[in-house]
């Protein structure tokens, strides 16, 4: 009597094992991400004029603050931290606010335009993960913000006298990159609000004004009697701004970097989840396209 034999499951020659088949297509996700981020870069006629105008407006804004710093008395030198000049303090704050602006007003304006043009509905029909769609839609404003921040730092140091002799450029780049990760999470969260409820541009503008005020962009937080410093000490924007200033002043910045990375690790998945939920809600209600 012959022993019964058990047939082993066979796979087609060259087919990947089931475990590998379930892995995400990272190459496809990366290609989709770069495609989304590069859409506007291909339209140079629409990209260059706004960039030039933004740069001109920003330089004029910095010149105004330079004049203010020469005319008005500066805050207590001790309140300025490692800076001895009020203009250096506020100029670094304004440069960082470019990243915050990209996270708030620009990304919400972008997603609202996608809804008005009807392209958001076409984008979510593509076989791309929601995180790719979220990051890809926000990548272009952030790339421009980083470019403008670099130009402003060059203009400030070469033409406006910003003291960068002690700056740690490695620390500046790392802190700014970590801050971009945190602000990207904020931007994706605001995109989710825009998709789900609309009126995201207004909410973004109000958010930006509040963030700029309580994070110490224009004045040291210690001089704002209406805002207790301990109340804003844990704000990601204040941590990022303090780390950015410390790196440019040649002071320790590693602690701020670690805190920012922790914020990014926590907030990015939450914001992507909210964006996916907002898209599902808009699909159910038929509000993906708005006038």
Tab-separated table of C-alpha atoms in Angstrom:
chain	number	residue	atom	x	y	z
A	1	UNK	CA	0.000	0.000	0.000
A	2	UNK	CA	1.532	3.214	-1.155
A	3	UNK	CA	1.776	6.193	1.165
A	4	UNK	CA	-0.465	9.152	0.292
A	5	UNK	CA	1.448	12.091	-1.001
A	6	UNK	CA	0.641	15.699	-0.278
A	7	UNK	CA	0.967	18.194	-3.068
A	8	UNK	CA	2.898	21.304	-2.263
A	9	UNK	CA	1.491	24.572	-3.554
A	10	UNK	CA	3.344	25.637	-6.618
A	11	UNK	CA	3.954	29.133	-7.793
A	12	UNK	CA	4.462	30.399	-11.257
A	13	UNK	CA	8.100	30.625	-12.269
A	14	UNK	CA	9.530	34.018	-11.498
A	15	UNK	CA	6.540	35.100	-9.375
A	16	UNK	CA	7.437	36.834	-6.102
A	17	UNK	CA	6.630	35.097	-2.823
A	18	UNK	CA	3.282	36.120	-1.276
A	19	UNK	CA	4.993	38.080	1.494
A	20	UNK	CA	6.915	40.159	-1.040
A	21	UNK	CA	3.821	40.642	-3.187
A	22	UNK	CA	2.110	42.403	-0.304
A	23	UNK	CA	4.874	44.958	0.088
A	24	UNK	CA	3.967	48.467	-1.101
A	25	UNK	CA	5.224	49.457	-4.510
A	26	UNK	CA	7.679	52.035	-3.276
A	27	UNK	CA	9.073	52.681	-6.729
A	28	UNK	CA	5.595	53.415	-8.102
A	29	UNK	CA	4.761	55.585	-5.091
A	30	UNK	CA	7.975	57.555	-5.557
A	31	UNK	CA	7.254	58.087	-9.244
A	32	UNK	CA	3.744	59.314	-8.453
A	33	UNK	CA	5.108	61.627	-5.766
A	34	UNK	CA	7.607	63.244	-8.122
A	35	UNK	CA	4.957	63.547	-10.824
A	36	UNK	CA	2.633	65.434	-8.499
A	37	UNK	CA	5.423	67.633	-7.182
A	38	UNK	CA	6.666	68.448	-10.676
A	39	UNK	CA	3.381	69.392	-12.322
A	40	UNK	CA	3.694	73.106	-11.630
A	41	UNK	CA	7.429	73.148	-12.278
A	42	UNK	CA	6.683	72.267	-15.906
A	43	UNK	CA	4.551	75.415	-16.267
A	44	UNK	CA	7.320	77.994	-16.053
A	45	UNK	CA	5.095	80.807	-17.257
A	46	UNK	CA	2.873	80.355	-14.211
A	47	UNK	CA	5.744	79.659	-11.789
A	48	UNK	CA	8.345	82.371	-12.397
A	49	UNK	CA	6.254	85.588	-12.014
A	50	UNK	CA	4.788	84.661	-8.597
A	51	UNK	CA	8.214	83.592	-7.367
A	52	UNK	CA	9.807	86.869	-8.475
A	53	UNK	CA	6.990	88.893	-6.914
A	54	UNK	CA	7.230	86.935	-3.661
A	55	UNK	CA	10.961	87.524	-3.506
A	56	UNK	CA	10.548	91.234	-4.204
A	57	UNK	CA	7.817	91.562	-1.585
A	58	UNK	CA	9.888	89.669	0.976
A	59	UNK	CA	12.983	91.803	0.412
A	60	UNK	CA	10.933	94.991	0.724
A	61	UNK	CA	9.404	93.617	3.918
A	62	UNK	CA	12.872	92.931	5.322
A	63	UNK	CA	13.976	96.455	4.358
A	64	UNK	CA	11.007	97.902	6.257
A	65	UNK	CA	11.980	96.011	9.385
A	66	UNK	CA	15.572	97.147	8.945
A	67	UNK	CA	14.332	100.742	8.970
A	68	UNK	CA	12.135	100.073	12.003
A	69	UNK	CA	15.094	98.592	13.872
A	70	UNK	CA	17.121	101.739	13.165
A	71	UNK	CA	14.391	104.157	14.282
A	72	UNK	CA	12.716	102.446	17.232
A	73	UNK	CA	14.381	101.255	20.375
A	74	UNK	CA	14.986	97.542	20.366
A	75	UNK	CA	13.699	95.182	23.068
A	76	UNK	CA	15.930	94.298	25.980
A	77	UNK	CA	19.120	92.766	24.623
A	78	UNK	CA	18.768	89.865	27.070
A	79	UNK	CA	15.352	89.054	25.592
A	80	UNK	CA	16.858	88.681	22.122
A	81	UNK	CA	18.698	85.553	23.164
A	82	UNK	CA	21.952	85.146	21.271
A	83	UNK	CA	21.276	88.098	18.968
A	84	UNK	CA	22.538	91.586	19.791
A	85	UNK	CA	20.524	93.348	17.088
A	86	UNK	CA	16.741	93.409	16.793
A	87	UNK	CA	16.853	93.266	12.998
A	88	UNK	CA	18.876	90.033	13.040
A	89	UNK	CA	16.291	88.577	15.425
A	90	UNK	CA	13.254	89.506	13.357
A	91	UNK	CA	14.863	88.774	9.974
A	92	UNK	CA	15.501	85.151	10.946
A	93	UNK	CA	11.930	84.919	12.202
A	94	UNK	CA	10.539	86.262	8.933
A	95	UNK	CA	12.644	83.818	6.935
A	96	UNK	CA	11.274	80.916	8.944
A	97	UNK	CA	7.733	82.198	8.496
A	98	UNK	CA	8.096	81.456	4.784
A	99	UNK	CA	7.951	77.768	5.653
A	100	UNK	CA	4.946	78.340	7.915
A	101	UNK	CA	3.244	80.312	5.156
A	102	UNK	CA	3.770	77.395	2.777
A	103	UNK	CA	2.237	75.077	5.363
A	104	UNK	CA	-0.856	77.216	5.803
A	105	UNK	CA	-2.074	79.578	3.120
A	106	UNK	CA	-0.318	78.157	0.058
A	107	UNK	CA	-1.258	74.493	0.467
A	108	UNK	CA	-4.883	75.298	1.265
A	109	UNK	CA	-5.073	77.609	-1.749
A	110	UNK	CA	-3.599	74.806	-3.841
A	111	UNK	CA	-6.094	72.137	-2.728
A	112	UNK	CA	-9.010	74.564	-3.137
A	113	UNK	CA	-7.883	75.271	-6.698
A	114	UNK	CA	-7.703	71.528	-7.396
A	115	UNK	CA	-11.315	71.256	-6.229
A	116	UNK	CA	-12.470	74.177	-8.379
A	117	UNK	CA	-10.676	72.845	-11.456
A	118	UNK	CA	-12.077	69.353	-10.957
A	119	UNK	CA	-8.597	67.799	-10.943
A	120	UNK	CA	-8.811	66.496	-7.369
A	121	UNK	CA	-11.462	63.985	-8.414
A	122	UNK	CA	-9.190	62.736	-11.192
A	123	UNK	CA	-6.209	62.505	-8.845
A	124	UNK	CA	-7.934	60.327	-6.246
A	125	UNK	CA	-9.067	57.990	-9.033
A	126	UNK	CA	-5.422	57.122	-9.670
A	127	UNK	CA	-3.965	53.993	-8.001
A	128	UNK	CA	-1.733	55.975	-5.663
A	129	UNK	CA	-1.685	55.769	-1.854
A	130	UNK	CA	-3.298	58.640	0.003
A	131	UNK	CA	0.001	59.619	1.616
A	132	UNK	CA	1.539	60.047	-1.841
A	133	UNK	CA	-1.345	62.289	-2.886
A	134	UNK	CA	-1.131	64.340	0.325
A	135	UNK	CA	2.643	64.837	0.239
A	136	UNK	CA	2.690	65.365	-3.523
A	137	UNK	CA	0.115	68.164	-3.402
A	138	UNK	CA	2.007	69.943	-0.618
A	139	UNK	CA	5.529	69.355	-1.957
A	140	UNK	CA	5.553	72.158	-4.524
A	141	UNK	CA	4.734	75.018	-2.089
A	142	UNK	CA	7.294	73.700	0.377
A	143	UNK	CA	10.008	73.371	-2.271
A	144	UNK	CA	9.454	76.996	-3.267
A	145	UNK	CA	9.437	78.062	0.382
A	146	UNK	CA	12.822	76.429	0.991
A	147	UNK	CA	14.215	78.075	-2.147
A	148	UNK	CA	12.988	81.481	-1.038
A	149	UNK	CA	14.321	80.947	2.489
A	150	UNK	CA	17.780	80.184	1.077
A	151	UNK	CA	17.665	83.301	-1.124
A	152	UNK	CA	16.549	85.477	1.782
A	153	UNK	CA	19.381	84.183	3.976
A	154	UNK	CA	21.859	85.011	1.214
A	155	UNK	CA	20.392	88.509	0.763
A	156	UNK	CA	20.337	89.093	4.524
A	157	UNK	CA	23.969	88.111	4.988
A	158	UNK	CA	25.354	89.835	1.878
A	159	UNK	CA	23.265	93.019	1.698
A	160	UNK	CA	21.541	93.558	5.045
A	161	UNK	CA	24.396	92.741	7.394
A	162	UNK	CA	23.027	89.616	9.090
A	163	UNK	CA	25.829	88.206	11.241
A	164	UNK	CA	26.333	84.571	10.207
A	165	UNK	CA	30.013	84.247	11.110
A	166	UNK	CA	29.241	81.773	13.900
A	167	UNK	CA	26.437	79.964	12.061
A	168	UNK	CA	26.325	76.183	11.947
A	169	UNK	CA	25.103	75.591	8.416
A	170	UNK	CA	24.728	71.861	9.012
A	171	UNK	CA	22.536	72.587	12.022
A	172	UNK	CA	20.600	75.225	10.091
A	173	UNK	CA	19.865	72.778	7.269
A	174	UNK	CA	18.904	69.930	9.613
A	175	UNK	CA	16.638	72.049	11.808
A	176	UNK	CA	14.977	73.585	8.755
A	177	UNK	CA	14.438	70.131	7.209
A	178	UNK	CA	12.886	68.823	10.439
A	179	UNK	CA	10.716	71.937	10.652
A	180	UNK	CA	9.530	71.272	7.109
A	181	UNK	CA	8.412	67.807	8.206
A	182	UNK	CA	6.385	69.271	11.065
A	183	UNK	CA	4.930	72.061	8.920
A	184	UNK	CA	4.108	69.515	6.221
A	185	UNK	CA	1.920	67.729	8.755
A	186	UNK	CA	0.207	71.031	9.594
A	187	UNK	CA	-0.320	71.747	5.902
A	188	UNK	CA	-1.807	68.312	5.195
A	189	UNK	CA	-4.128	68.755	8.172
A	190	UNK	CA	-5.324	72.074	6.764
A	191	UNK	CA	-5.789	70.455	3.366
A	192	UNK	CA	-7.991	67.863	5.037
A	193	UNK	CA	-10.072	70.646	6.602
A	194	UNK	CA	-10.387	72.377	3.221
A	195	UNK	CA	-11.538	69.210	1.454
A	196	UNK	CA	-14.035	68.312	4.164
A	197	UNK	CA	-15.511	71.710	5.010
A	198	UNK	CA	-14.174	74.335	2.580
A	199	UNK	CA	-13.058	77.852	3.604
A	200	UNK	CA	-9.606	76.514	4.330
A	201	UNK	CA	-7.843	79.647	3.051
A	202	UNK	CA	-9.478	81.802	5.738
A	203	UNK	CA	-8.628	79.326	8.490
A	204	UNK	CA	-5.049	79.159	7.206
A	205	UNK	CA	-4.608	82.943	7.281
A	206	UNK	CA	-5.896	83.149	10.833
A	207	UNK	CA	-3.662	80.250	11.825
A	208	UNK	CA	-0.619	81.926	10.323
A	209	UNK	CA	-1.241	85.215	12.150
A	210	UNK	CA	-1.655	83.408	15.462
A	211	UNK	CA	1.413	81.199	14.922
A	212	UNK	CA	3.604	84.147	13.953
A	213	UNK	CA	2.529	86.075	17.049
A	214	UNK	CA	2.874	83.425	19.745
A	215	UNK	CA	6.033	81.782	18.343
A	216	UNK	CA	8.183	84.891	18.681
A	217	UNK	CA	8.559	85.904	15.067
A	218	UNK	CA	8.497	89.669	15.515
A	219	UNK	CA	9.237	90.041	19.221
A	220	UNK	CA	10.734	87.757	21.878
A	221	UNK	CA	8.043	85.708	23.590
A	222	UNK	CA	9.314	86.988	26.957
A	223	UNK	CA	8.240	90.535	26.012
A	224	UNK	CA	4.648	89.493	25.235
A	225	UNK	CA	3.000	89.967	28.608
A	226	UNK	CA	-0.364	88.698	27.326
A	227	UNK	CA	1.146	85.329	26.369
A	228	UNK	CA	2.876	83.365	29.164
A	229	UNK	CA	6.116	81.836	27.772
A	230	UNK	CA	5.324	78.425	29.281
A	231	UNK	CA	2.069	78.326	27.317
A	232	UNK	CA	3.880	78.341	23.968
A	233	UNK	CA	7.060	76.488	24.971
A	234	UNK	CA	5.830	73.239	23.426
A	235	UNK	CA	4.573	74.690	20.165
A	236	UNK	CA	6.361	73.020	17.230
A	237	UNK	CA	6.726	76.375	15.497
A	238	UNK	CA	8.389	77.948	18.522
A	239	UNK	CA	10.736	74.980	18.936
A	240	UNK	CA	11.612	75.181	15.235
A	241	UNK	CA	12.153	78.931	15.344
A	242	UNK	CA	14.322	78.710	18.467
A	243	UNK	CA	16.395	75.940	16.888
A	244	UNK	CA	16.719	77.880	13.630
A	245	UNK	CA	17.946	80.950	15.485
A	246	UNK	CA	20.315	78.909	17.672
A	247	UNK	CA	21.892	77.240	14.627
A	248	UNK	CA	22.410	80.577	12.860
A	249	UNK	CA	23.919	82.045	16.034
A	250	UNK	CA	26.305	79.106	16.510
A	251	UNK	CA	24.542	77.852	19.645
A	252	UNK	CA	23.493	74.269	20.569
A	253	UNK	CA	20.612	73.113	18.363
A	254	UNK	CA	20.582	69.300	18.721
A	255	UNK	CA	17.837	69.226	21.375
A	256	UNK	CA	15.501	71.290	19.210
A	257	UNK	CA	16.225	68.962	16.271
A	258	UNK	CA	15.328	65.841	18.285
A	259	UNK	CA	12.081	67.424	19.500
A	260	UNK	CA	11.132	68.446	15.963
A	261	UNK	CA	11.798	64.957	14.614
A	262	UNK	CA	9.577	63.540	17.347
A	263	UNK	CA	6.797	65.944	16.388
A	264	UNK	CA	7.144	64.981	12.718
A	265	UNK	CA	6.995	61.242	13.450
A	266	UNK	CA	3.795	61.714	15.460
A	267	UNK	CA	1.991	64.358	13.413
A	268	UNK	CA	2.636	63.210	9.821
A	269	UNK	CA	0.738	59.876	10.079
A	270	UNK	CA	-2.132	61.615	11.883
A	271	UNK	CA	-2.412	64.315	9.219
A	272	UNK	CA	-2.329	61.764	6.368
A	273	UNK	CA	-5.065	59.763	8.116
A	274	UNK	CA	-7.176	62.916	8.442
A	275	UNK	CA	-6.644	63.726	4.773
A	276	UNK	CA	-7.782	60.251	3.743
A	277	UNK	CA	-10.869	60.588	5.935
A	278	UNK	CA	-11.643	63.997	4.423
A	279	UNK	CA	-11.445	62.541	0.909
A	280	UNK	CA	-13.804	59.700	1.844
A	281	UNK	CA	-16.236	62.176	3.392
A	282	UNK	CA	-16.155	64.387	0.309
A	283	UNK	CA	-16.740	61.364	-1.947
A	284	UNK	CA	-19.802	60.322	0.048
A	285	UNK	CA	-21.253	63.837	-0.010
A	286	UNK	CA	-20.290	64.618	-3.593
A	287	UNK	CA	-18.261	67.675	-2.605
A	288	UNK	CA	-14.907	66.812	-4.176
A	289	UNK	CA	-15.550	69.582	-6.679
A	290	UNK	CA	-16.438	73.020	-5.325
A	291	UNK	CA	-17.258	76.253	-7.057
